[in-house]
Coordinates of C-alpha atoms in Angstrom, one line a residue:
M1 CA 10.2 -10.5 9.7
T2 CA 7.1 -9.8 7.8
D3 CA 6.7 -12.9 5.7
N4 CA 5.1 -16.1 7.0
E5 CA 7.2 -18.6 5.0
V6 CA 10.7 -19.0 3.9
D7 CA 11.0 -19.4 0.1
R8 CA 13.0 -22.6 -0.5
S9 CA 12.9 -22.1 -4.2
S10 CA 14.6 -24.8 -6.2
T11 CA 15.6 -22.2 -8.8
R12 CA 18.1 -20.6 -6.5
V13 CA 21.6 -21.4 -7.7
R14 CA 24.2 -23.0 -5.4
F15 CA 27.9 -22.5 -5.9
P16 CA 29.9 -25.6 -5.2
G17 CA 33.5 -24.8 -4.0
I18 CA 33.2 -21.1 -4.8
S19 CA 36.1 -19.0 -3.8
P20 CA 35.5 -15.6 -2.1
R21 CA 37.9 -14.2 -4.7
A22 CA 35.3 -14.9 -7.3
Y23 CA 33.2 -12.0 -6.1
E24 CA 35.7 -10.0 -4.0
H25 CA 35.4 -6.2 -4.4
P26 CA 38.6 -4.7 -5.8
A27 CA 38.6 -2.1 -3.0
D28 CA 38.6 -4.9 -0.4
K29 CA 41.8 -6.3 -2.0
G30 CA 43.5 -2.9 -1.9
A31 CA 42.5 -2.2 1.7
M32 CA 43.8 -5.6 2.7
A33 CA 47.1 -4.8 0.9
A34 CA 47.3 -1.5 2.7
L35 CA 46.6 -3.2 6.0
R36 CA 49.4 -5.7 5.5
A37 CA 51.8 -2.8 4.9
V38 CA 51.1 -1.1 8.3
P39 CA 54.3 -1.4 10.3
G40 CA 54.0 -3.9 13.2
I41 CA 50.5 -4.9 12.2
S42 CA 51.3 -8.6 12.4
S43 CA 52.9 -8.4 15.8
V44 CA 49.9 -6.4 17.2
L45 CA 47.3 -8.7 15.9
K46 CA 49.1 -11.8 17.1
A47 CA 49.4 -10.3 20.6
V48 CA 45.8 -9.3 20.7
A49 CA 44.7 -12.7 19.4
G50 CA 46.4 -14.3 22.5
M51 CA 45.1 -11.8 25.1
W52 CA 41.5 -13.0 25.0
N53 CA 40.0 -16.5 25.1
E54 CA 37.6 -16.9 22.2
R55 CA 35.4 -19.1 24.4
A56 CA 34.5 -16.0 26.5
E57 CA 32.9 -14.4 23.4
R58 CA 31.0 -17.5 22.7
L59 CA 29.8 -17.9 26.3
Y60 CA 28.6 -14.3 26.3
A61 CA 26.4 -15.1 23.3
V62 CA 25.1 -18.3 24.8
A63 CA 24.2 -16.5 28.0
S64 CA 22.7 -13.3 26.6
A65 CA 21.2 -14.2 23.2
I66 CA 18.9 -16.7 21.6
R67 CA 20.7 -19.5 19.7
V68 CA 18.9 -20.1 16.4
G69 CA 17.9 -23.7 15.6
E70 CA 15.0 -25.9 14.6
K71 CA 13.1 -25.0 17.8
Q72 CA 14.2 -21.4 18.1
Y73 CA 13.7 -18.9 15.2
P74 CA 13.1 -21.8 12.8
R75 CA 12.7 -19.5 9.8
I76 CA 16.0 -17.8 10.5
N77 CA 17.5 -21.2 11.0
Q78 CA 16.5 -22.1 7.5
L79 CA 18.1 -19.0 6.1
R80 CA 21.3 -19.9 8.0
I81 CA 21.3 -23.4 6.5
D82 CA 20.5 -22.1 3.0
A83 CA 23.3 -19.5 3.1
A84 CA 25.9 -22.1 4.1
E85 CA 24.7 -24.5 1.4
T86 CA 24.7 -21.8 -1.3
L87 CA 28.3 -20.7 -0.6
D88 CA 29.3 -24.3 0.1
L89 CA 30.7 -23.9 3.6
D90 CA 32.0 -27.0 5.3
T91 CA 30.0 -26.3 8.5
V92 CA 27.0 -24.2 9.1
P93 CA 27.9 -21.4 11.5
E94 CA 25.9 -20.9 14.7
L95 CA 23.6 -17.9 14.7
Y96 CA 22.3 -15.9 17.7
V97 CA 19.7 -13.2 17.9
A98 CA 20.6 -10.6 20.5
R99 CA 18.3 -8.0 22.1
D100 CA 19.3 -4.6 20.6
P101 CA 17.1 -2.0 19.0
R102 CA 19.9 -1.0 16.6
A103 CA 19.8 -2.8 13.3
N104 CA 23.0 -4.8 13.0
G105 CA 24.6 -8.1 12.3
F106 CA 28.2 -9.3 12.6
A107 CA 30.3 -12.5 12.3
I108 CA 33.0 -13.0 15.0
G109 CA 35.2 -15.8 16.3
I110 CA 38.5 -17.1 15.1
D111 CA 38.5 -20.9 15.3
K112 CA 34.8 -21.4 15.3
P113 CA 33.1 -18.3 13.9
F114 CA 29.4 -17.5 14.6
I115 CA 26.9 -14.9 13.5
V116 CA 24.9 -12.4 15.7
L117 CA 21.8 -10.6 14.5
T118 CA 20.1 -7.9 16.5
T119 CA 16.4 -7.8 17.2
G120 CA 16.4 -4.4 15.5
I121 CA 17.3 -5.9 12.1
V122 CA 15.2 -9.1 12.6
E123 CA 12.0 -7.2 13.4
S124 CA 12.4 -4.7 10.6
L125 CA 13.2 -6.7 7.4
D126 CA 11.1 -9.0 5.3
I127 CA 12.3 -12.6 5.1
E128 CA 14.1 -12.3 1.7
S129 CA 15.9 -9.1 2.8
L130 CA 16.9 -10.9 5.9
R131 CA 18.2 -13.7 3.7
S132 CA 20.6 -11.3 2.1
V133 CA 21.8 -10.2 5.6
V134 CA 22.4 -13.8 6.7
G135 CA 24.2 -14.4 3.4
H136 CA 26.3 -11.3 3.9
E137 CA 27.5 -12.5 7.3
T138 CA 28.1 -16.0 6.0
G139 CA 30.2 -14.4 3.2
H140 CA 32.3 -12.7 5.9
I141 CA 33.0 -16.1 7.3
L142 CA 33.9 -17.7 4.0
S143 CA 36.3 -14.8 3.3
G144 CA 37.8 -15.1 6.8
H145 CA 36.8 -11.5 7.7
N146 CA 35.5 -12.7 11.0
V147 CA 39.1 -13.1 12.2
L148 CA 40.1 -9.5 11.7
R149 CA 36.6 -8.3 12.8
T150 CA 37.2 -10.2 16.1
L151 CA 40.6 -8.7 16.6
L152 CA 39.2 -5.2 15.8
M153 CA 36.6 -5.5 18.5
R154 CA 39.3 -6.6 21.0
L155 CA 41.5 -3.7 19.9
L156 CA 38.7 -1.2 20.5
R157 CA 38.3 -2.5 24.0
L158 CA 42.0 -2.3 24.5
Q159 CA 42.2 1.2 23.2
A160 CA 40.4 2.6 26.2
T161 CA 43.0 1.2 28.6
V162 CA 46.0 2.7 26.9
Q163 CA 44.7 6.2 26.1
W164 CA 46.8 7.6 28.9
V165 CA 50.1 6.3 27.2
P166 CA 50.6 8.8 24.3
I167 CA 52.9 6.5 22.3
G168 CA 50.8 3.4 22.8
A169 CA 47.6 5.3 22.0
L170 CA 49.0 6.7 18.8
G171 CA 50.3 3.3 17.6
L172 CA 47.1 1.6 18.5
R173 CA 45.1 4.2 16.7
A174 CA 47.1 3.7 13.5
V175 CA 46.4 0.0 13.6
I176 CA 42.7 0.5 14.4
A177 CA 42.3 3.1 11.6
A178 CA 43.8 0.6 9.1
L179 CA 41.5 -2.1 10.3
M180 CA 38.5 0.1 10.1
E181 CA 39.4 1.2 6.5
W182 CA 39.8 -2.5 5.5
F183 CA 36.5 -3.5 7.2
R184 CA 34.5 -0.8 5.4
K185 CA 35.8 -2.2 2.1
A186 CA 35.2 -5.8 3.2
E187 CA 31.5 -4.9 3.7
L188 CA 31.3 -4.4 -0.1
T189 CA 32.5 -7.9 -0.7
A190 CA 30.1 -9.3 1.9
D191 CA 27.2 -7.4 0.2
R192 CA 28.0 -9.4 -2.9
A193 CA 27.9 -12.6 -1.0
G194 CA 24.5 -11.7 0.4
L195 CA 23.2 -11.1 -3.1
L196 CA 24.6 -14.4 -4.3
C197 CA 22.7 -16.1 -1.4
G198 CA 19.4 -14.4 -2.1
Q199 CA 19.8 -13.8 -5.9
D200 CA 17.2 -11.1 -5.5
P201 CA 18.6 -7.6 -6.1
A202 CA 15.3 -6.0 -5.1
A203 CA 15.5 -7.7 -1.7
S204 CA 19.1 -6.5 -1.2
L205 CA 18.0 -3.0 -2.1
R206 CA 15.2 -3.1 0.4
Q207 CA 17.8 -3.9 3.1
H208 CA 19.9 -0.9 2.2
V209 CA 16.9 1.4 1.9
Y210 CA 15.9 0.4 5.4
M211 CA 19.4 1.0 6.7
A212 CA 19.3 4.4 5.2
G213 CA 16.0 5.3 6.9
G214 CA 13.3 3.8 4.8
L215 CA 10.3 2.4 6.7
S216 CA 8.1 1.4 3.8
M217 CA 9.0 0.9 0.1
S218 CA 5.8 2.7 -0.8
D219 CA 7.4 5.9 0.6
I220 CA 10.6 5.5 -1.5
D221 CA 11.2 6.4 -5.1
I222 CA 14.0 4.1 -6.2
P223 CA 15.4 6.3 -9.0
E224 CA 15.5 9.3 -6.6
F225 CA 17.2 7.1 -3.9
M226 CA 19.9 6.0 -6.4
E227 CA 20.3 9.6 -7.5
Q228 CA 21.5 10.3 -3.9
A229 CA 24.4 8.0 -4.4
K230 CA 25.3 9.7 -7.7
E231 CA 25.1 13.1 -6.0
Y232 CA 27.4 11.9 -3.2
E233 CA 29.9 10.4 -5.6
E234 CA 30.0 13.4 -7.9
V235 CA 30.6 16.3 -5.5
D236 CA 32.2 19.2 -7.3
D237 CA 33.8 21.0 -4.3
I238 CA 37.1 19.8 -2.9
R239 CA 36.0 20.8 0.5
D240 CA 33.2 18.2 0.3
S241 CA 35.7 15.6 -0.7
I242 CA 37.8 16.3 2.4
L243 CA 34.6 16.2 4.5
K244 CA 33.8 12.8 3.0
L245 CA 37.1 11.4 4.2
M246 CA 36.7 12.9 7.7
T247 CA 33.2 11.6 8.0
V248 CA 34.0 7.9 7.3
E249 CA 37.2 7.8 9.3
G250 CA 35.5 6.3 12.4
M251 CA 32.8 4.3 10.6
S252 CA 32.8 0.5 10.4
H253 CA 30.4 0.4 7.4
P254 CA 30.1 2.4 4.2
F255 CA 27.1 4.6 3.9
A256 CA 23.9 2.7 3.1
V257 CA 23.1 4.7 0.0
V258 CA 26.6 4.2 -1.4
R259 CA 26.5 0.4 -0.6
A260 CA 23.1 0.2 -2.4
A261 CA 24.5 1.8 -5.6
Q262 CA 27.7 -0.3 -5.5
L263 CA 25.7 -3.6 -5.2
Q264 CA 23.1 -2.7 -7.8
R265 CA 25.8 -1.9 -10.3
W266 CA 27.4 -5.3 -9.6
A267 CA 24.0 -7.0 -9.9
A268 CA 23.8 -5.6 -13.4
S269 CA 27.3 -6.7 -14.4
E270 CA 28.5 -9.5 -16.6
E271 CA 30.6 -10.8 -13.6
Y272 CA 27.5 -11.4 -11.5
R273 CA 25.7 -13.2 -14.4
A274 CA 28.8 -15.3 -15.1
I275 CA 28.8 -16.5 -11.5
L276 CA 25.1 -17.4 -11.6
A277 CA 25.9 -19.4 -14.8
G278 CA 28.6 -21.4 -12.9
D279 CA 31.6 -19.6 -14.3
Y280 CA 33.6 -18.6 -11.2
Q281 CA 36.8 -19.2 -9.4
R282 CA 36.8 -22.3 -7.2
R283 CA 38.6 -22.6 -3.8
A284 CA 40.5 -25.6 -5.2
D285 CA 42.0 -23.3 -7.8
D286 CA 43.1 -20.6 -5.4
A287 CA 46.8 -20.0 -5.0
P288 CA 48.2 -21.4 -1.7
S289 CA 48.6 -17.8 -0.6
S290 CA 48.2 -14.5 -2.3
S291 CA 51.0 -11.9 -2.1
M292 CA 50.4 -8.3 -1.1
M293 CA 51.6 -7.3 -4.6
D294 CA 49.0 -9.5 -6.2
D295 CA 46.3 -7.6 -4.3
V296 CA 47.9 -4.3 -5.0
R297 CA 48.0 -4.9 -8.8
A298 CA 44.4 -6.2 -8.9
A299 CA 43.1 -3.3 -6.8
G300 CA 45.2 -0.8 -8.7
R301 CA 43.6 -1.5 -12.0
S302 CA 40.1 -0.9 -10.4
Y303 CA 41.2 2.2 -8.5
K304 CA 42.8 3.7 -11.6
E305 CA 39.6 3.2 -13.6
S306 CA 37.3 4.5 -10.9
W307 CA 39.5 7.5 -10.1
S308 CA 40.0 8.4 -13.8
N309 CA 36.2 8.4 -14.3
S310 CA 35.4 10.1 -11.0
T311 CA 34.0 13.7 -10.9
D312 CA 35.1 14.1 -7.3
P313 CA 37.5 17.0 -7.3
L314 CA 39.8 15.6 -4.7
A315 CA 40.0 12.3 -6.6
K316 CA 40.9 14.4 -9.7
V317 CA 43.6 16.3 -8.0
L318 CA 45.2 13.2 -6.5
S319 CA 44.9 11.3 -9.8
D320 CA 46.5 14.1 -11.7
V321 CA 49.4 14.4 -9.2
G322 CA 49.8 10.6 -9.2
E323 CA 49.9 10.4 -13.0
A324 CA 52.5 13.2 -13.1
V325 CA 54.7 11.6 -10.5
S326 CA 54.3 8.2 -12.1
G327 CA 55.2 9.6 -15.6
A328 CA 58.3 11.4 -14.4
A329 CA 59.4 8.4 -12.4
G330 CA 58.9 6.1 -15.4
K331 CA 61.0 8.4 -17.6
V332 CA 63.9 8.4 -15.1
F333 CA 63.6 4.7 -14.7
N334 CA 63.8 4.0 -18.4
R335 CA 66.6 6.5 -18.9
F336 CA 68.8 4.6 -16.5
G337 CA 68.1 1.2 -18.0
G338 CA 65.1 0.2 -16.0
G339 CA 63.3 -1.2 -19.0
S340 CA 59.8 -0.9 -20.3
S341 CA 56.8 -1.5 -18.1
D342 CA 54.9 -2.6 -21.2
R343 CA 57.5 -5.3 -21.8
D344 CA 57.2 -6.4 -18.2
E345 CA 53.5 -6.8 -18.4
S346 CA 53.6 -8.7 -21.7
T347 CA 56.1 -11.2 -20.4
G348 CA 54.6 -11.5 -17.0
N349 CA 57.9 -10.7 -15.3
G350 CA 56.8 -7.7 -13.3
S351 CA 57.9 -7.7 -9.7

């Protein structure tokens, strides 16, 4: 932390009763829908949830890290309280600072989630960038991401013990791969929560610049940095597209440059401005439970637009194939009395 004081500006907006669906990234919804569709996923997660006592994870943090409070890391404690108040959490999650040179933060726990920040990230960021990190992790808790994050960590531990069983290893790898894909997309939602807590796009950008390798903003040209994200997104060789898929397969987070571009675009959007103005979905208005098909439909609209506009050759190939298959299927469906999809959408009777 490089600043001496925490800015407790009264101009920072709070969001009473805000639902995480108000700022949820469409790709997060789609990945969650895909996760739910993995065969046996519910059984595996329930089994893993019962294999470990959550108290063990909390005791490990208590015994090996610094618990943040009024007398320990008081400035971070203020960030912790501010984030919970901004997103209107019922309780303020505990936060620990753990010795680790790697810059990282995570929220874990099922019944009583808590946040862990490493010394690597605490020492490297200014206080307002750190605010976005604490808000990011608080957003994970509001969204309930901490539950699946905890189960993912347990599954990764379990994976090492069943590698010698071919069938077990393959099944576990499929579940872990689905969880990792979901978690990468969930990071995009949590980035938005971090921005809502800090309400400072420049501070959020500094965080991503640091994660990408920047040591001082004086050494970084922002337009050039953002151009890197455009270059990555607009590769014109299908071999590069396949390499992109292979590279991210084992990653828990999206690339920092890509995250920066995604968040800065959202910071400039009407959706973000509307939330700041108080126009957002409240938790009280959330449906009791969302169906997988609701998430698929919402994500599908976003994916269709992004894939149609993408210059990535692999995305173009898959999009063209998808449109051809969809068009042919639609003609067959209508020919045999399936009806019009336009009619279904206009009447709201789609399945």
